[in-house]
Short mmCIF file of C-alpha atoms in Angstrom, two decimals:
data_model
loop_
_atom_site.label_atom_id
_atom_site.label_comp_id
_atom_site.label_asym_id
_atom_site.label_seq_id
_atom_site.Cartn_x
_atom_site.Cartn_y
_atom_site.Cartn_z
CA UNK A 10 -29.33 25.60 18.95
CA UNK A 11 -32.02 28.14 18.05
CA UNK A 12 -33.02 30.75 20.59
CA UNK A 13 -36.46 28.78 20.57
CA UNK A 14 -34.79 25.79 21.59
CA UNK A 15 -32.39 27.25 24.23
CA UNK A 16 -35.48 29.10 25.89
CA UNK A 17 -37.10 25.62 26.05
CA UNK A 18 -34.42 24.19 27.65
CA UNK A 19 -34.44 26.94 30.28
CA UNK A 20 -37.95 26.95 30.75
CA UNK A 21 -37.81 22.92 31.19
CA UNK A 22 -34.67 23.29 33.67
CA UNK A 23 -36.61 25.85 35.86
CA UNK A 24 -39.93 23.94 35.95
CA UNK A 25 -38.28 20.53 36.73
CA UNK A 26 -36.31 22.44 39.50
CA UNK A 27 -39.43 23.73 40.95
CA UNK A 28 -40.72 20.26 41.07
CA UNK A 29 -37.87 18.33 42.73
CA UNK A 30 -38.47 21.21 45.71
CA UNK A 31 -40.84 23.85 45.33
CA UNK A 32 -39.83 26.70 47.81
CA UNK A 33 -36.34 26.89 46.36
CA UNK A 34 -36.72 29.27 44.09
CA UNK A 35 -37.84 31.42 47.54
CA UNK A 36 -34.70 30.61 49.52
CA UNK A 37 -31.21 32.80 49.36
CA UNK A 38 -28.44 31.37 47.64
CA UNK A 39 -26.39 30.77 50.68
CA UNK A 40 -29.65 29.03 52.80
CA UNK A 41 -29.97 27.19 49.81
CA UNK A 42 -25.92 25.83 50.25
CA UNK A 43 -26.15 25.33 53.72
CA UNK A 44 -29.96 23.62 53.17
CA UNK A 45 -28.24 21.01 50.60
CA UNK A 46 -25.80 20.26 53.37
CA UNK A 47 -27.86 19.24 56.19
CA UNK A 48 -30.44 17.50 53.99
CA UNK A 49 -28.81 13.92 54.82
CA UNK A 50 -29.49 14.75 58.68
CA UNK A 51 -33.61 15.58 57.60
CA UNK A 52 -35.29 12.16 56.71
CA UNK A 53 -38.34 13.49 54.62
CA UNK A 54 -36.12 15.44 52.80
CA UNK A 55 -33.95 12.75 52.18
CA UNK A 56 -36.45 9.96 51.30
CA UNK A 57 -37.93 12.75 48.74
CA UNK A 58 -34.79 13.36 47.12
CA UNK A 59 -34.26 9.82 46.66
CA UNK A 60 -37.54 9.01 45.29
CA UNK A 61 -36.36 11.23 42.37
CA UNK A 62 -33.07 10.07 42.39
CA UNK A 63 -35.25 6.81 41.20
CA UNK A 64 -36.99 8.75 38.80
CA UNK A 65 -36.21 7.27 35.20
CA UNK A 66 -36.36 10.76 33.42
CA UNK A 67 -32.56 11.20 33.29
CA UNK A 68 -32.73 15.25 33.17
CA UNK A 69 -34.78 15.11 36.63
CA UNK A 70 -32.27 12.64 38.08
CA UNK A 71 -28.98 15.09 37.41
CA UNK A 72 -31.24 18.63 38.41
CA UNK A 73 -31.59 16.68 41.94
CA UNK A 74 -28.37 14.64 42.55
CA UNK A 75 -25.96 17.59 41.06
CA UNK A 76 -26.31 21.31 42.53
CA UNK A 77 -25.62 22.67 38.72
CA UNK A 78 -26.11 21.21 35.73
CA UNK A 79 -24.57 22.94 32.35
CA UNK A 80 -26.87 23.65 29.67
CA UNK A 81 -25.10 21.28 27.49
CA UNK A 82 -25.92 18.73 29.71
CA UNK A 83 -29.70 19.63 29.83
CA UNK A 84 -29.36 19.52 25.89
CA UNK A 85 -27.78 15.88 25.79
CA UNK A 86 -30.64 14.51 28.69
CA UNK A 87 -33.53 16.06 26.04
CA UNK A 88 -32.24 14.21 22.86
CA UNK A 89 -32.20 17.65 20.66
CA UNK A 90 -30.87 17.34 17.22
CA UNK A 91 -28.03 19.29 16.09
CA UNK A 92 -27.43 20.92 13.08
CA UNK A 93 -24.03 19.96 11.58
CA UNK A 94 -23.26 21.00 8.07
CA UNK A 95 -26.73 21.67 7.21
CA UNK A 96 -28.22 18.50 8.20
CA UNK A 97 -29.84 17.47 11.69
CA UNK A 98 -27.70 15.10 13.69
CA UNK A 99 -29.54 13.13 16.62
CA UNK A 100 -26.76 9.97 17.47
CA UNK A 101 -23.33 10.00 18.14
CA UNK A 102 -23.22 7.36 15.21
CA UNK A 103 -24.85 9.95 12.71
CA UNK A 104 -22.45 12.54 13.72
CA UNK A 105 -19.53 10.48 12.92
CA UNK A 106 -21.16 9.38 9.69
CA UNK A 107 -21.71 13.54 8.75
CA UNK A 108 -18.29 14.37 9.78
CA UNK A 109 -16.61 11.95 7.74
CA UNK A 110 -18.73 12.40 4.36
CA UNK A 111 -18.07 16.48 4.85
CA UNK A 112 -14.45 15.72 4.88
CA UNK A 113 -14.12 13.33 2.16
CA UNK A 114 -16.15 15.34 0.09
CA UNK A 115 -14.25 18.94 0.62
CA UNK A 116 -11.22 19.73 -1.60
CA UNK A 117 -8.50 18.78 1.04
CA UNK A 118 -10.19 15.77 2.13
CA UNK A 119 -11.10 14.40 -1.14
CA UNK A 120 -8.00 12.02 -1.13
CA UNK A 121 -8.65 10.52 2.12
CA UNK A 122 -11.10 8.23 1.07
CA UNK A 123 -8.86 5.67 0.34
CA UNK A 124 -7.13 5.63 3.68
CA UNK A 125 -10.48 3.79 5.16
CA UNK A 126 -9.73 0.83 3.10
CA UNK A 127 -6.33 0.95 3.78
CA UNK A 128 -5.33 1.23 7.64
CA UNK A 129 -2.35 -0.07 7.53
CA UNK A 130 -1.30 3.16 5.54
CA UNK A 131 -2.39 5.01 9.17
CA UNK A 132 -0.46 3.01 11.62
CA UNK A 133 2.05 5.63 11.92
CA UNK A 134 -0.83 7.94 13.64
CA UNK A 135 -1.43 5.45 16.40
CA UNK A 136 2.42 4.99 17.60
CA UNK A 137 3.63 8.81 17.39
CA UNK A 138 6.63 7.83 19.43
CA UNK A 139 7.96 6.29 16.71
CA UNK A 140 8.72 9.90 14.61
CA UNK A 141 10.73 12.71 15.38
CA UNK A 142 7.66 15.34 16.13
CA UNK A 143 8.51 17.65 13.33
CA UNK A 144 8.01 14.82 11.01
CA UNK A 145 4.97 13.54 13.21
CA UNK A 146 3.47 17.19 12.26
CA UNK A 147 4.87 17.34 8.53
CA UNK A 148 3.14 14.38 8.02
CA UNK A 149 -0.26 15.00 9.27
CA UNK A 150 -0.26 18.45 7.20
CA UNK A 151 0.92 16.14 4.03
CA UNK A 152 -1.71 13.69 4.58
CA UNK A 153 -4.14 16.48 5.15
CA UNK A 154 -3.17 18.92 2.30
CA UNK A 155 -2.50 21.54 4.95
CA UNK A 156 0.80 22.47 3.93
CA UNK A 157 1.47 26.09 2.59
CA UNK A 158 0.86 26.98 -1.38
CA UNK A 159 -0.06 29.90 -2.83
CA UNK A 160 -3.88 28.51 -3.88
CA UNK A 161 -4.29 27.47 -0.30
CA UNK A 162 -3.04 31.44 0.48
CA UNK A 163 -5.57 32.32 -1.73
CA UNK A 164 -8.20 30.76 -0.44
CA UNK A 165 -8.08 32.13 3.29
CA UNK A 166 -8.55 35.86 1.71
CA UNK A 167 -5.28 37.02 1.12
CA UNK A 168 -6.29 39.34 -1.89
CA UNK A 169 -4.32 40.49 -4.52
CA UNK A 170 -1.67 37.63 -4.77
CA UNK A 171 -0.97 35.23 -7.61
CA UNK A 172 -1.88 31.67 -7.52
CA UNK A 173 0.51 30.94 -10.35
CA UNK A 174 3.36 28.42 -9.59
CA UNK A 175 6.88 30.05 -8.92
CA UNK A 176 8.10 27.58 -11.46
CA UNK A 177 6.69 29.47 -14.17
CA UNK A 178 4.80 26.64 -15.66
CA UNK A 179 1.40 28.46 -15.76
CA UNK A 180 -0.23 26.05 -13.53
CA UNK A 181 -1.94 27.00 -10.02
CA UNK A 182 0.28 26.83 -7.37
CA UNK A 183 -1.40 23.46 -5.40
CA UNK A 184 0.41 20.78 -3.28
CA UNK A 185 -0.62 18.10 -5.81
CA UNK A 186 0.59 20.24 -8.54
CA UNK A 187 4.19 20.79 -6.92
CA UNK A 188 4.66 16.91 -5.45
CA UNK A 189 2.93 15.21 -8.59
CA UNK A 190 3.50 17.68 -12.02
CA UNK A 191 6.00 20.64 -11.51
CA UNK A 192 9.20 20.60 -13.48
CA UNK A 193 11.12 22.09 -10.87
CA UNK A 194 10.36 18.85 -8.55
CA UNK A 195 11.23 16.43 -10.98
CA UNK A 196 14.66 15.47 -9.23
CA UNK A 197 12.98 15.56 -6.39
CA UNK A 198 10.33 12.45 -7.76
CA UNK A 199 12.82 10.83 -8.58
CA UNK A 200 14.40 10.30 -5.47
CA UNK A 201 11.01 9.93 -3.79
CA UNK A 202 10.28 7.28 -5.82
CA UNK A 203 13.77 5.42 -5.36
CA UNK A 204 13.84 6.12 -1.51
CA UNK A 205 10.35 4.20 -1.85
CA UNK A 206 12.02 1.21 -3.78
CA UNK A 207 14.70 0.54 -1.66
CA UNK A 208 12.55 0.82 1.49
CA UNK A 209 10.59 -1.87 0.09
CA UNK A 210 13.60 -3.59 -1.14
CA UNK A 211 15.20 -3.56 2.39
CA UNK A 212 12.15 -5.16 4.05
CA UNK A 213 11.55 -7.82 1.39
CA UNK A 214 15.08 -9.12 2.19
CA UNK A 215 14.16 -8.94 5.69
CA UNK A 216 11.56 -11.39 4.89
CA UNK A 217 13.70 -13.68 3.24
CA UNK A 218 13.60 -12.48 -0.24
CA UNK A 219 16.34 -12.21 -2.95
CA UNK A 220 15.66 -8.90 -4.38
CA UNK A 221 16.80 -7.71 -7.76
CA UNK A 222 16.59 -3.72 -8.24
CA UNK A 223 16.36 -2.52 -11.86
CA UNK A 224 17.09 -5.82 -13.60
CA UNK A 225 16.88 -5.82 -16.99
CA UNK A 226 15.52 -8.11 -19.20
CA UNK A 227 16.10 -8.46 -22.91
CA UNK A 228 12.35 -8.49 -25.32
CA UNK A 229 12.08 -8.84 -28.71
CA UNK A 230 12.63 -5.25 -29.94
CA UNK A 231 14.08 -3.42 -26.63
CA UNK A 232 14.26 -4.55 -22.73
CA UNK A 233 11.85 -4.01 -19.77
CA UNK A 234 13.13 -2.73 -16.33
CA UNK A 235 10.88 -3.54 -13.70
CA UNK A 236 11.79 -1.58 -10.56
CA UNK A 237 11.95 -4.53 -8.06
CA UNK A 238 11.96 -8.33 -8.50
CA UNK A 239 11.10 -10.44 -5.48
CA UNK A 240 12.23 -14.16 -5.78
CA UNK A 241 11.58 -16.97 -3.13
CA UNK A 242 11.00 -20.14 -3.38
CA UNK A 243 11.08 -20.81 -7.22
CA UNK A 244 8.28 -18.38 -7.61
CA UNK A 245 8.87 -14.45 -9.14
CA UNK A 246 6.93 -11.40 -7.50
CA UNK A 247 7.17 -8.30 -10.06
CA UNK A 248 6.79 -5.20 -8.39
CA UNK A 249 6.86 -1.62 -9.89
CA UNK A 250 6.49 1.42 -7.47
CA UNK A 251 4.46 4.03 -8.63
CA UNK A 252 3.57 7.57 -6.43
CA UNK A 253 0.43 9.03 -7.47
CA UNK A 254 -2.57 11.72 -7.41
CA UNK A 255 -5.71 10.97 -5.36
CA UNK A 256 -7.96 9.11 -7.44
CA UNK A 257 -5.09 7.99 -9.75
CA UNK A 258 -4.83 4.34 -8.31
CA UNK A 259 -6.91 2.42 -10.24
CA UNK A 260 -6.16 4.16 -13.64
CA UNK A 261 -2.20 3.39 -12.55
CA UNK A 262 -2.86 0.02 -11.07
CA UNK A 263 -4.62 -1.47 -14.63
CA UNK A 264 -1.42 0.30 -16.78
CA UNK A 265 1.51 -1.08 -14.51
CA UNK A 266 -0.56 -4.91 -14.82
CA UNK A 267 -1.14 -4.40 -18.60
CA UNK A 268 2.50 -3.11 -19.24
CA UNK A 269 4.14 -6.11 -17.10
CA UNK A 270 1.70 -8.21 -16.68
CA UNK A 271 1.80 -9.36 -20.12
CA UNK A 272 2.22 -12.56 -21.78
CA UNK A 273 4.85 -11.61 -24.06
CA UNK A 274 6.85 -10.35 -21.30
CA UNK A 275 6.72 -12.91 -18.22
CA UNK A 276 9.31 -15.31 -20.80
CA UNK A 277 11.57 -12.69 -20.84
CA UNK A 278 11.53 -12.06 -17.33
CA UNK A 279 11.84 -15.74 -16.21
CA UNK A 280 14.92 -16.07 -18.82
CA UNK A 281 16.41 -12.89 -17.38
CA UNK A 282 16.19 -14.29 -13.31
CA UNK A 283 17.53 -17.61 -15.09
CA UNK A 284 20.22 -16.15 -16.42
CA UNK A 285 21.14 -14.51 -12.78
CA UNK A 286 20.92 -18.14 -11.07
CA UNK A 287 17.42 -18.01 -9.74
CA UNK A 288 15.24 -20.93 -10.99
CA UNK A 289 11.76 -19.57 -11.02
CA UNK A 290 8.87 -21.43 -12.51
CA UNK A 291 6.21 -18.91 -11.64
CA UNK A 292 5.60 -15.29 -12.15
CA UNK A 293 3.26 -12.81 -10.65
CA UNK A 294 2.90 -8.80 -11.09
CA UNK A 295 1.91 -6.98 -8.02
CA UNK A 296 2.42 -2.91 -8.48
CA UNK A 297 2.74 -0.93 -5.76
CA UNK A 298 0.96 2.05 -5.58
CA UNK A 299 1.15 4.89 -3.28
CA UNK A 300 -0.71 8.43 -3.16
CA UNK A 301 1.82 11.51 -2.65
CA UNK A 302 -0.21 11.58 0.58
CA UNK A 303 1.27 8.43 1.74
CA UNK A 304 -1.85 6.23 1.26
CA UNK A 305 -1.08 2.55 -0.29
CA UNK A 306 -3.42 1.52 -2.99
CA UNK A 307 -5.55 -1.42 -1.15
CA UNK A 308 -5.04 -3.65 -3.85
CA UNK A 309 -1.18 -3.02 -3.54
CA UNK A 310 -1.62 -3.77 0.24
CA UNK A 311 -3.44 -7.30 0.04
CA UNK A 312 -1.16 -8.54 -2.91
CA UNK A 313 2.27 -7.49 -0.77
CA UNK A 314 0.68 -8.47 2.96
#
């Protein structure tokens, strides 16, 4: 709010205060308090107050019914626009939309765009009592890209500190670099991938699927080994898990579909399943793509729901 708008609010408040009671400004504070307490016993005063209460202007009504009205309430009653990130906002809906756009256009919030289309990935935020407090806090920090790295520390003015990765790989030490490409974290990335695949297999078995983990299917030149193959009612679903960086969901999805969805590999997978005793007539390919922030790719959610 500018100084001009602030002074305008004060002026309007003073004028409307005089309208409610022209002699109010001449009465000491102590007597004004006593006068308000005894107003209910004075018929004319009570009638005049009720008349102002019925007045359609919300600001005047609040000034009459409440002894002290905060300035923020006056601003809301006047419907004055506020400025958020350089743009004027008039309604609550505009405020929410402006904050959302500002977050999604920032460095840390760019990867949160996909969470809007994947509400299933946000369910753990609604039930925090199901997660240990420390894990819940770390999960929010991971989701919002708030975990401490050299790049993030340098952003807050810690001068003289290098931003290069401590793994001596010559790349800036950002969160996405540590979790997705740094050679030191390779074993941790493999363990993360395996945990996701095992958890998915466990849940599929609860739903009545027969699940094969890393089943080798010989081909004409070599073999393919998808992460999971879920079989139920003579139908097999090939699932390959990938944890990707922000914005790479579509690219990795297409790569997985081309790799395991090729017509030349479908008979090989069906033959490998029949060799284990599963009678399969139909085969579909459903990649499971998850971002390193824990946001599931929307097409993966639709395919597995």
